[in-house]
């Protein structure tokens, strides 16, 4: 193999490796997400709205033992309830005190949003929201954040799921107490043009040196 052929082969190899690294940084295994789960869990917040009854309206946390203290109901284990079943239970209870009570129950997940976002912190996410809506509460992803690959961390471990900004909270494995983490794009992904330019320049210099020797 001549020196020129060897350099041409080296350039092709470098460009191929760069393209592969970029493709890997943009892709994620197509793994099935765990069920999002409709049942209330410890750490959730119940947003309760009772029409024309401001004293019964508010946000009520689900404690570590799964109990929430609700108006007229008192301490109640809600871990076997969904938002819909809890609403039906509350309507039944409030009918004793109110005529035709109108009740709305919204379940909020309390999570930390961290990583490449503008305002990392603790946020309450409505189950009808998407992960992108949650990131918007945190000011959105920064310029280096990966919107196509959002991660969920639980007790320091990554939950395997294919997630992006369009994923709905209810379709994700997200639970209260989890961390929604936005990783940064790799240096190569952010500077692909620069990397290719540097490699091309380096190979060009090598070719020039070899040609001058010949």
JSON list of C-alpha atoms in Angstrom, two decimals:
[
{"chain": "A", "resi": 1, "resn": "UNK", "atom": "CA", "xyz": [0.00, 0.00, 0.00]},
{"chain": "A", "resi": 2, "resn": "UNK", "atom": "CA", "xyz": [1.44, 3.41, -0.99]},
{"chain": "A", "resi": 3, "resn": "UNK", "atom": "CA", "xyz": [1.76, 6.26, 1.52]},
{"chain": "A", "resi": 4, "resn": "UNK", "atom": "CA", "xyz": [-1.07, 8.18, -0.23]},
{"chain": "A", "resi": 5, "resn": "UNK", "atom": "CA", "xyz": [-3.36, 5.15, -0.15]},
{"chain": "A", "resi": 6, "resn": "UNK", "atom": "CA", "xyz": [-2.55, 4.61, 3.51]},
{"chain": "A", "resi": 7, "resn": "UNK", "atom": "CA", "xyz": [-3.42, 8.24, 4.36]},
{"chain": "A", "resi": 8, "resn": "UNK", "atom": "CA", "xyz": [-6.65, 8.04, 2.34]},
{"chain": "A", "resi": 9, "resn": "UNK", "atom": "CA", "xyz": [-7.61, 4.88, 4.22]},
{"chain": "A", "resi": 10, "resn": "UNK", "atom": "CA", "xyz": [-6.80, 6.58, 7.54]},
{"chain": "A", "resi": 11, "resn": "UNK", "atom": "CA", "xyz": [-8.98, 9.60, 6.67]},
{"chain": "A", "resi": 12, "resn": "UNK", "atom": "CA", "xyz": [-11.91, 7.32, 5.76]},
{"chain": "A", "resi": 13, "resn": "UNK", "atom": "CA", "xyz": [-11.48, 5.39, 9.01]},
{"chain": "A", "resi": 14, "resn": "UNK", "atom": "CA", "xyz": [-11.47, 8.56, 11.12]},
{"chain": "A", "resi": 15, "resn": "UNK", "atom": "CA", "xyz": [-14.56, 9.96, 9.41]},
{"chain": "A", "resi": 16, "resn": "UNK", "atom": "CA", "xyz": [-16.37, 6.62, 9.78]},
{"chain": "A", "resi": 17, "resn": "UNK", "atom": "CA", "xyz": [-15.57, 6.49, 13.50]},
{"chain": "A", "resi": 18, "resn": "UNK", "atom": "CA", "xyz": [-16.78, 10.07, 13.98]},
{"chain": "A", "resi": 19, "resn": "UNK", "atom": "CA", "xyz": [-20.05, 9.35, 12.19]},
{"chain": "A", "resi": 20, "resn": "UNK", "atom": "CA", "xyz": [-20.60, 6.24, 14.31]},
{"chain": "A", "resi": 21, "resn": "UNK", "atom": "CA", "xyz": [-19.96, 8.15, 17.54]},
{"chain": "A", "resi": 22, "resn": "UNK", "atom": "CA", "xyz": [-22.38, 10.88, 16.51]},
{"chain": "A", "resi": 23, "resn": "UNK", "atom": "CA", "xyz": [-25.06, 8.34, 15.59]},
{"chain": "A", "resi": 24, "resn": "UNK", "atom": "CA", "xyz": [-24.65, 6.60, 18.95]},
{"chain": "A", "resi": 25, "resn": "UNK", "atom": "CA", "xyz": [-24.93, 9.92, 20.80]},
{"chain": "A", "resi": 26, "resn": "UNK", "atom": "CA", "xyz": [-28.27, 10.59, 19.05]},
{"chain": "A", "resi": 27, "resn": "UNK", "atom": "CA", "xyz": [-29.76, 7.12, 19.44]},
{"chain": "A", "resi": 28, "resn": "UNK", "atom": "CA", "xyz": [-31.19, 5.13, 22.34]},
{"chain": "A", "resi": 29, "resn": "UNK", "atom": "CA", "xyz": [-32.21, 1.49, 22.57]},
{"chain": "A", "resi": 30, "resn": "UNK", "atom": "CA", "xyz": [-35.89, 1.04, 21.77]},
{"chain": "A", "resi": 31, "resn": "UNK", "atom": "CA", "xyz": [-36.77, -0.35, 25.18]},
{"chain": "A", "resi": 32, "resn": "UNK", "atom": "CA", "xyz": [-40.32, -0.60, 26.43]},
{"chain": "A", "resi": 33, "resn": "UNK", "atom": "CA", "xyz": [-41.14, 1.76, 29.30]},
{"chain": "A", "resi": 34, "resn": "UNK", "atom": "CA", "xyz": [-42.51, 0.45, 32.54]},
{"chain": "A", "resi": 35, "resn": "UNK", "atom": "CA", "xyz": [-46.19, 1.12, 33.15]},
{"chain": "A", "resi": 36, "resn": "UNK", "atom": "CA", "xyz": [-46.67, 4.69, 34.33]},
{"chain": "A", "resi": 37, "resn": "UNK", "atom": "CA", "xyz": [-49.06, 3.48, 37.04]},
{"chain": "A", "resi": 38, "resn": "UNK", "atom": "CA", "xyz": [-52.36, 5.17, 37.81]},
{"chain": "A", "resi": 39, "resn": "UNK", "atom": "CA", "xyz": [-52.52, 4.33, 41.49]},
{"chain": "A", "resi": 40, "resn": "UNK", "atom": "CA", "xyz": [-51.55, 7.02, 43.97]},
{"chain": "A", "resi": 41, "resn": "UNK", "atom": "CA", "xyz": [-48.25, 6.58, 45.75]},
{"chain": "A", "resi": 42, "resn": "UNK", "atom": "CA", "xyz": [-46.46, 8.00, 48.74]},
{"chain": "A", "resi": 43, "resn": "UNK", "atom": "CA", "xyz": [-45.01, 11.39, 47.84]},
{"chain": "A", "resi": 44, "resn": "UNK", "atom": "CA", "xyz": [-47.84, 12.28, 45.44]},
{"chain": "A", "resi": 45, "resn": "UNK", "atom": "CA", "xyz": [-49.92, 15.39, 45.98]},
{"chain": "A", "resi": 46, "resn": "UNK", "atom": "CA", "xyz": [-53.72, 15.35, 45.58]},
{"chain": "A", "resi": 47, "resn": "UNK", "atom": "CA", "xyz": [-55.01, 18.59, 44.14]},
{"chain": "A", "resi": 48, "resn": "UNK", "atom": "CA", "xyz": [-58.65, 18.69, 45.21]},
{"chain": "A", "resi": 49, "resn": "UNK", "atom": "CA", "xyz": [-61.17, 21.20, 43.86]},
{"chain": "A", "resi": 50, "resn": "UNK", "atom": "CA", "xyz": [-64.68, 21.22, 45.34]},
{"chain": "A", "resi": 51, "resn": "UNK", "atom": "CA", "xyz": [-66.92, 23.68, 43.52]},
{"chain": "A", "resi": 52, "resn": "UNK", "atom": "CA", "xyz": [-68.09, 26.58, 45.71]},
{"chain": "A", "resi": 53, "resn": "UNK", "atom": "CA", "xyz": [-66.30, 25.06, 48.72]},
{"chain": "A", "resi": 54, "resn": "UNK", "atom": "CA", "xyz": [-62.96, 26.86, 49.13]},
{"chain": "A", "resi": 55, "resn": "UNK", "atom": "CA", "xyz": [-62.42, 25.33, 52.58]},
{"chain": "A", "resi": 56, "resn": "UNK", "atom": "CA", "xyz": [-62.37, 21.87, 51.02]},
{"chain": "A", "resi": 57, "resn": "UNK", "atom": "CA", "xyz": [-60.25, 22.91, 48.07]},
{"chain": "A", "resi": 58, "resn": "UNK", "atom": "CA", "xyz": [-56.47, 22.59, 48.24]},
{"chain": "A", "resi": 59, "resn": "UNK", "atom": "CA", "xyz": [-53.45, 20.34, 47.82]},
{"chain": "A", "resi": 60, "resn": "UNK", "atom": "CA", "xyz": [-53.07, 17.37, 50.13]},
{"chain": "A", "resi": 61, "resn": "UNK", "atom": "CA", "xyz": [-49.85, 15.33, 50.28]},
{"chain": "A", "resi": 62, "resn": "UNK", "atom": "CA", "xyz": [-49.74, 11.55, 50.40]},
{"chain": "A", "resi": 63, "resn": "UNK", "atom": "CA", "xyz": [-47.50, 10.68, 53.34]},
{"chain": "A", "resi": 64, "resn": "UNK", "atom": "CA", "xyz": [-44.89, 7.93, 53.47]},
{"chain": "A", "resi": 65, "resn": "UNK", "atom": "CA", "xyz": [-47.46, 5.48, 54.86]},
{"chain": "A", "resi": 66, "resn": "UNK", "atom": "CA", "xyz": [-49.75, 6.12, 51.88]},
{"chain": "A", "resi": 67, "resn": "UNK", "atom": "CA", "xyz": [-52.25, 8.13, 53.94]},
{"chain": "A", "resi": 68, "resn": "UNK", "atom": "CA", "xyz": [-53.64, 11.54, 52.94]},
{"chain": "A", "resi": 69, "resn": "UNK", "atom": "CA", "xyz": [-55.76, 13.69, 55.25]},
{"chain": "A", "resi": 70, "resn": "UNK", "atom": "CA", "xyz": [-58.74, 14.80, 53.15]},
{"chain": "A", "resi": 71, "resn": "UNK", "atom": "CA", "xyz": [-61.66, 17.12, 53.91]},
{"chain": "A", "resi": 72, "resn": "UNK", "atom": "CA", "xyz": [-64.62, 15.33, 55.56]},
{"chain": "A", "resi": 73, "resn": "UNK", "atom": "CA", "xyz": [-62.93, 11.98, 54.91]},
{"chain": "A", "resi": 74, "resn": "UNK", "atom": "CA", "xyz": [-60.02, 12.40, 57.31]},
{"chain": "A", "resi": 75, "resn": "UNK", "atom": "CA", "xyz": [-56.96, 10.16, 57.25]},
{"chain": "A", "resi": 76, "resn": "UNK", "atom": "CA", "xyz": [-57.38, 7.77, 54.35]},
{"chain": "A", "resi": 77, "resn": "UNK", "atom": "CA", "xyz": [-55.06, 5.25, 52.69]},
{"chain": "A", "resi": 78, "resn": "UNK", "atom": "CA", "xyz": [-55.19, 6.27, 49.03]},
{"chain": "A", "resi": 79, "resn": "UNK", "atom": "CA", "xyz": [-52.66, 3.81, 47.61]},
{"chain": "A", "resi": 80, "resn": "UNK", "atom": "CA", "xyz": [-55.46, 1.61, 46.25]},
{"chain": "A", "resi": 81, "resn": "UNK", "atom": "CA", "xyz": [-57.12, 4.56, 44.55]},
{"chain": "A", "resi": 82, "resn": "UNK", "atom": "CA", "xyz": [-56.77, 6.14, 41.14]},
{"chain": "A", "resi": 83, "resn": "UNK", "atom": "CA", "xyz": [-57.76, 9.74, 40.54]},
{"chain": "A", "resi": 84, "resn": "UNK", "atom": "CA", "xyz": [-61.11, 8.53, 39.16]},
{"chain": "A", "resi": 85, "resn": "UNK", "atom": "CA", "xyz": [-61.90, 6.14, 42.02]},
{"chain": "A", "resi": 86, "resn": "UNK", "atom": "CA", "xyz": [-60.84, 8.69, 44.62]},
{"chain": "A", "resi": 87, "resn": "UNK", "atom": "CA", "xyz": [-63.11, 11.26, 43.01]},
{"chain": "A", "resi": 88, "resn": "UNK", "atom": "CA", "xyz": [-66.04, 8.85, 43.21]},
{"chain": "A", "resi": 89, "resn": "UNK", "atom": "CA", "xyz": [-65.26, 8.12, 46.88]},
{"chain": "A", "resi": 90, "resn": "UNK", "atom": "CA", "xyz": [-65.09, 11.83, 47.72]},
{"chain": "A", "resi": 91, "resn": "UNK", "atom": "CA", "xyz": [-68.36, 12.59, 45.93]},
{"chain": "A", "resi": 92, "resn": "UNK", "atom": "CA", "xyz": [-70.02, 9.81, 47.91]},
{"chain": "A", "resi": 93, "resn": "UNK", "atom": "CA", "xyz": [-68.66, 11.14, 51.20]},
{"chain": "A", "resi": 94, "resn": "UNK", "atom": "CA", "xyz": [-69.46, 14.79, 50.47]},
{"chain": "A", "resi": 95, "resn": "UNK", "atom": "CA", "xyz": [-73.05, 14.02, 49.48]},
{"chain": "A", "resi": 96, "resn": "UNK", "atom": "CA", "xyz": [-73.68, 13.72, 53.22]},
{"chain": "A", "resi": 97, "resn": "UNK", "atom": "CA", "xyz": [-72.79, 17.40, 53.63]},
{"chain": "A", "resi": 98, "resn": "UNK", "atom": "CA", "xyz": [-73.39, 18.95, 50.23]},
{"chain": "A", "resi": 99, "resn": "UNK", "atom": "CA", "xyz": [-76.11, 18.78, 47.61]},
{"chain": "A", "resi": 100, "resn": "UNK", "atom": "CA", "xyz": [-74.82, 17.46, 44.26]},
{"chain": "A", "resi": 101, "resn": "UNK", "atom": "CA", "xyz": [-71.13, 18.10, 45.04]},
{"chain": "A", "resi": 102, "resn": "UNK", "atom": "CA", "xyz": [-68.89, 18.81, 42.07]},
{"chain": "A", "resi": 103, "resn": "UNK", "atom": "CA", "xyz": [-65.41, 17.47, 42.71]},
{"chain": "A", "resi": 104, "resn": "UNK", "atom": "CA", "xyz": [-62.23, 17.44, 40.63]},
{"chain": "A", "resi": 105, "resn": "UNK", "atom": "CA", "xyz": [-59.20, 15.35, 41.63]},
{"chain": "A", "resi": 106, "resn": "UNK", "atom": "CA", "xyz": [-55.79, 15.95, 40.03]},
{"chain": "A", "resi": 107, "resn": "UNK", "atom": "CA", "xyz": [-52.80, 13.81, 40.96]},
{"chain": "A", "resi": 108, "resn": "UNK", "atom": "CA", "xyz": [-49.42, 15.55, 40.98]},
{"chain": "A", "resi": 109, "resn": "UNK", "atom": "CA", "xyz": [-46.04, 13.82, 40.92]},
{"chain": "A", "resi": 110, "resn": "UNK", "atom": "CA", "xyz": [-43.42, 15.59, 43.04]},
{"chain": "A", "resi": 111, "resn": "UNK", "atom": "CA", "xyz": [-40.06, 15.18, 41.29]},
{"chain": "A", "resi": 112, "resn": "UNK", "atom": "CA", "xyz": [-36.71, 16.87, 40.92]},
{"chain": "A", "resi": 113, "resn": "UNK", "atom": "CA", "xyz": [-35.79, 18.13, 37.46]},
{"chain": "A", "resi": 114, "resn": "UNK", "atom": "CA", "xyz": [-32.01, 18.23, 37.13]},
{"chain": "A", "resi": 115, "resn": "UNK", "atom": "CA", "xyz": [-29.23, 18.24, 34.57]},
{"chain": "A", "resi": 116, "resn": "UNK", "atom": "CA", "xyz": [-29.01, 20.56, 31.58]},
{"chain": "A", "resi": 117, "resn": "UNK", "atom": "CA", "xyz": [-32.04, 22.75, 32.44]},
{"chain": "A", "resi": 118, "resn": "UNK", "atom": "CA", "xyz": [-32.16, 26.44, 33.29]},
{"chain": "A", "resi": 119, "resn": "UNK", "atom": "CA", "xyz": [-33.88, 26.17, 36.69]},
{"chain": "A", "resi": 120, "resn": "UNK", "atom": "CA", "xyz": [-33.20, 22.78, 38.30]},
{"chain": "A", "resi": 121, "resn": "UNK", "atom": "CA", "xyz": [-35.34, 22.06, 41.35]},
{"chain": "A", "resi": 122, "resn": "UNK", "atom": "CA", "xyz": [-38.41, 20.35, 42.81]},
{"chain": "A", "resi": 123, "resn": "UNK", "atom": "CA", "xyz": [-41.63, 20.51, 40.78]},
{"chain": "A", "resi": 124, "resn": "UNK", "atom": "CA", "xyz": [-45.17, 19.10, 40.85]},
{"chain": "A", "resi": 125, "resn": "UNK", "atom": "CA", "xyz": [-46.20, 17.53, 37.55]},
{"chain": "A", "resi": 126, "resn": "UNK", "atom": "CA", "xyz": [-49.79, 16.87, 36.52]},
{"chain": "A", "resi": 127, "resn": "UNK", "atom": "CA", "xyz": [-50.26, 13.37, 35.05]},
{"chain": "A", "resi": 128, "resn": "UNK", "atom": "CA", "xyz": [-51.80, 14.90, 31.94]},
{"chain": "A", "resi": 129, "resn": "UNK", "atom": "CA", "xyz": [-48.58, 16.80, 31.22]},
{"chain": "A", "resi": 130, "resn": "UNK", "atom": "CA", "xyz": [-45.73, 15.66, 28.99]},
{"chain": "A", "resi": 131, "resn": "UNK", "atom": "CA", "xyz": [-42.10, 15.52, 30.08]},
{"chain": "A", "resi": 132, "resn": "UNK", "atom": "CA", "xyz": [-41.57, 18.55, 27.83]},
{"chain": "A", "resi": 133, "resn": "UNK", "atom": "CA", "xyz": [-44.19, 20.45, 29.88]},
{"chain": "A", "resi": 134, "resn": "UNK", "atom": "CA", "xyz": [-42.26, 19.52, 33.00]},
{"chain": "A", "resi": 135, "resn": "UNK", "atom": "CA", "xyz": [-38.99, 20.76, 31.50]},
{"chain": "A", "resi": 136, "resn": "UNK", "atom": "CA", "xyz": [-40.75, 24.02, 30.62]},
{"chain": "A", "resi": 137, "resn": "UNK", "atom": "CA", "xyz": [-41.47, 24.55, 34.33]},
{"chain": "A", "resi": 138, "resn": "UNK", "atom": "CA", "xyz": [-37.72, 24.24, 34.89]},
{"chain": "A", "resi": 139, "resn": "UNK", "atom": "CA", "xyz": [-37.00, 26.85, 32.22]},
{"chain": "A", "resi": 140, "resn": "UNK", "atom": "CA", "xyz": [-36.47, 24.31, 29.45]},
{"chain": "A", "resi": 141, "resn": "UNK", "atom": "CA", "xyz": [-33.33, 22.47, 28.40]},
{"chain": "A", "resi": 142, "resn": "UNK", "atom": "CA", "xyz": [-30.15, 24.49, 27.95]},
{"chain": "A", "resi": 143, "resn": "UNK", "atom": "CA", "xyz": [-28.38, 24.76, 24.61]},
{"chain": "A", "resi": 144, "resn": "UNK", "atom": "CA", "xyz": [-26.33, 21.66, 25.38]},
{"chain": "A", "resi": 145, "resn": "UNK", "atom": "CA", "xyz": [-29.20, 19.60, 26.76]},
{"chain": "A", "resi": 146, "resn": "UNK", "atom": "CA", "xyz": [-30.48, 16.49, 25.00]},
{"chain": "A", "resi": 147, "resn": "UNK", "atom": "CA", "xyz": [-34.22, 16.90, 24.50]},
{"chain": "A", "resi": 148, "resn": "UNK", "atom": "CA", "xyz": [-34.40, 13.56, 22.69]},
{"chain": "A", "resi": 149, "resn": "UNK", "atom": "CA", "xyz": [-33.08, 11.53, 25.63]},
{"chain": "A", "resi": 150, "resn": "UNK", "atom": "CA", "xyz": [-34.59, 12.32, 29.01]},
{"chain": "A", "resi": 151, "resn": "UNK", "atom": "CA", "xyz": [-33.64, 10.01, 31.86]},
{"chain": "A", "resi": 152, "resn": "UNK", "atom": "CA", "xyz": [-35.43, 9.03, 35.07]},
{"chain": "A", "resi": 153, "resn": "UNK", "atom": "CA", "xyz": [-33.27, 8.28, 38.10]},
{"chain": "A", "resi": 154, "resn": "UNK", "atom": "CA", "xyz": [-34.59, 6.48, 41.18]},
{"chain": "A", "resi": 155, "resn": "UNK", "atom": "CA", "xyz": [-32.36, 6.01, 44.22]},
{"chain": "A", "resi": 156, "resn": "UNK", "atom": "CA", "xyz": [-29.36, 6.76, 42.02]},
{"chain": "A", "resi": 157, "resn": "UNK", "atom": "CA", "xyz": [-30.28, 4.10, 39.46]},
{"chain": "A", "resi": 158, "resn": "UNK", "atom": "CA", "xyz": [-31.37, 4.84, 35.89]},
{"chain": "A", "resi": 159, "resn": "UNK", "atom": "CA", "xyz": [-34.84, 3.55, 35.00]},
{"chain": "A", "resi": 160, "resn": "UNK", "atom": "CA", "xyz": [-34.71, 1.91, 31.57]},
{"chain": "A", "resi": 161, "resn": "UNK", "atom": "CA", "xyz": [-37.22, 3.62, 29.28]},
{"chain": "A", "resi": 162, "resn": "UNK", "atom": "CA", "xyz": [-37.31, 5.39, 25.94]},
{"chain": "A", "resi": 163, "resn": "UNK", "atom": "CA", "xyz": [-38.28, 8.95, 26.85]},
{"chain": "A", "resi": 164, "resn": "UNK", "atom": "CA", "xyz": [-38.31, 12.32, 25.14]},
{"chain": "A", "resi": 165, "resn": "UNK", "atom": "CA", "xyz": [-40.12, 15.65, 25.46]},
{"chain": "A", "resi": 166, "resn": "UNK", "atom": "CA", "xyz": [-43.31, 14.27, 23.91]},
{"chain": "A", "resi": 167, "resn": "UNK", "atom": "CA", "xyz": [-43.66, 11.40, 26.41]},
{"chain": "A", "resi": 168, "resn": "UNK", "atom": "CA", "xyz": [-46.68, 11.90, 28.65]},
{"chain": "A", "resi": 169, "resn": "UNK", "atom": "CA", "xyz": [-46.17, 11.57, 32.41]},
{"chain": "A", "resi": 170, "resn": "UNK", "atom": "CA", "xyz": [-48.90, 8.93, 32.58]},
{"chain": "A", "resi": 171, "resn": "UNK", "atom": "CA", "xyz": [-47.08, 6.88, 29.88]},
{"chain": "A", "resi": 172, "resn": "UNK", "atom": "CA", "xyz": [-43.76, 6.98, 31.73]},
{"chain": "A", "resi": 173, "resn": "UNK", "atom": "CA", "xyz": [-42.48, 5.09, 34.79]},
{"chain": "A", "resi": 174, "resn": "UNK", "atom": "CA", "xyz": [-42.14, 8.41, 36.67]},
{"chain": "A", "resi": 175, "resn": "UNK", "atom": "CA", "xyz": [-43.00, 8.35, 40.39]},
{"chain": "A", "resi": 176, "resn": "UNK", "atom": "CA", "xyz": [-42.91, 10.98, 43.08]},
{"chain": "A", "resi": 177, "resn": "UNK", "atom": "CA", "xyz": [-39.40, 11.16, 44.53]},
{"chain": "A", "resi": 178, "resn": "UNK", "atom": "CA", "xyz": [-37.75, 10.39, 41.17]},
{"chain": "A", "resi": 179, "resn": "UNK", "atom": "CA", "xyz": [-35.33, 12.66, 39.34]},
{"chain": "A", "resi": 180, "resn": "UNK", "atom": "CA", "xyz": [-35.97, 13.77, 35.77]},
{"chain": "A", "resi": 181, "resn": "UNK", "atom": "CA", "xyz": [-32.48, 14.21, 34.34]},
{"chain": "A", "resi": 182, "resn": "UNK", "atom": "CA", "xyz": [-31.57, 15.96, 31.08]},
{"chain": "A", "resi": 183, "resn": "UNK", "atom": "CA", "xyz": [-28.07, 14.86, 30.00]},
{"chain": "A", "resi": 184, "resn": "UNK", "atom": "CA", "xyz": [-25.74, 17.04, 27.99]},
{"chain": "A", "resi": 185, "resn": "UNK", "atom": "CA", "xyz": [-24.96, 16.28, 24.37]},
{"chain": "A", "resi": 186, "resn": "UNK", "atom": "CA", "xyz": [-21.46, 14.90, 23.83]},
{"chain": "A", "resi": 187, "resn": "UNK", "atom": "CA", "xyz": [-18.63, 17.20, 22.80]},
{"chain": "A", "resi": 188, "resn": "UNK", "atom": "CA", "xyz": [-18.55, 15.49, 19.39]},
{"chain": "A", "resi": 189, "resn": "UNK", "atom": "CA", "xyz": [-22.29, 16.03, 18.86]},
{"chain": "A", "resi": 190, "resn": "UNK", "atom": "CA", "xyz": [-21.94, 19.72, 19.77]},
{"chain": "A", "resi": 191, "resn": "UNK", "atom": "CA", "xyz": [-18.77, 20.26, 17.73]},
{"chain": "A", "resi": 192, "resn": "UNK", "atom": "CA", "xyz": [-19.03, 17.72, 14.93]},
{"chain": "A", "resi": 193, "resn": "UNK", "atom": "CA", "xyz": [-18.08, 20.21, 12.23]},
{"chain": "A", "resi": 194, "resn": "UNK", "atom": "CA", "xyz": [-15.05, 21.36, 14.21]},
{"chain": "A", "resi": 195, "resn": "UNK", "atom": "CA", "xyz": [-13.94, 17.76, 14.83]},
{"chain": "A", "resi": 196, "resn": "UNK", "atom": "CA", "xyz": [-14.20, 16.86, 11.14]},
{"chain": "A", "resi": 197, "resn": "UNK", "atom": "CA", "xyz": [-12.33, 20.03, 10.20]},
{"chain": "A", "resi": 198, "resn": "UNK", "atom": "CA", "xyz": [-9.51, 19.23, 12.64]},
{"chain": "A", "resi": 199, "resn": "UNK", "atom": "CA", "xyz": [-9.19, 15.65, 11.38]},
{"chain": "A", "resi": 200, "resn": "UNK", "atom": "CA", "xyz": [-9.31, 16.75, 7.76]},
{"chain": "A", "resi": 201, "resn": "UNK", "atom": "CA", "xyz": [-6.65, 19.38, 8.37]},
{"chain": "A", "resi": 202, "resn": "UNK", "atom": "CA", "xyz": [-4.46, 16.86, 10.21]},
{"chain": "A", "resi": 203, "resn": "UNK", "atom": "CA", "xyz": [-4.69, 14.31, 7.42]},
{"chain": "A", "resi": 204, "resn": "UNK", "atom": "CA", "xyz": [-4.05, 17.06, 4.86]},
{"chain": "A", "resi": 205, "resn": "UNK", "atom": "CA", "xyz": [-0.87, 18.02, 6.68]},
{"chain": "A", "resi": 206, "resn": "UNK", "atom": "CA", "xyz": [0.21, 14.37, 6.76]},
{"chain": "A", "resi": 207, "resn": "UNK", "atom": "CA", "xyz": [-0.40, 14.07, 3.01]},
{"chain": "A", "resi": 208, "resn": "UNK", "atom": "CA", "xyz": [1.56, 17.24, 2.34]},
{"chain": "A", "resi": 209, "resn": "UNK", "atom": "CA", "xyz": [4.51, 15.95, 4.37]},
{"chain": "A", "resi": 210, "resn": "UNK", "atom": "CA", "xyz": [4.49, 12.63, 2.56]},
{"chain": "A", "resi": 211, "resn": "UNK", "atom": "CA", "xyz": [4.23, 14.24, -0.86]},
{"chain": "A", "resi": 212, "resn": "UNK", "atom": "CA", "xyz": [7.08, 16.61, -0.05]},
{"chain": "A", "resi": 213, "resn": "UNK", "atom": "CA", "xyz": [9.24, 13.64, 0.97]},
{"chain": "A", "resi": 214, "resn": "UNK", "atom": "CA", "xyz": [8.51, 12.01, -2.35]}
]
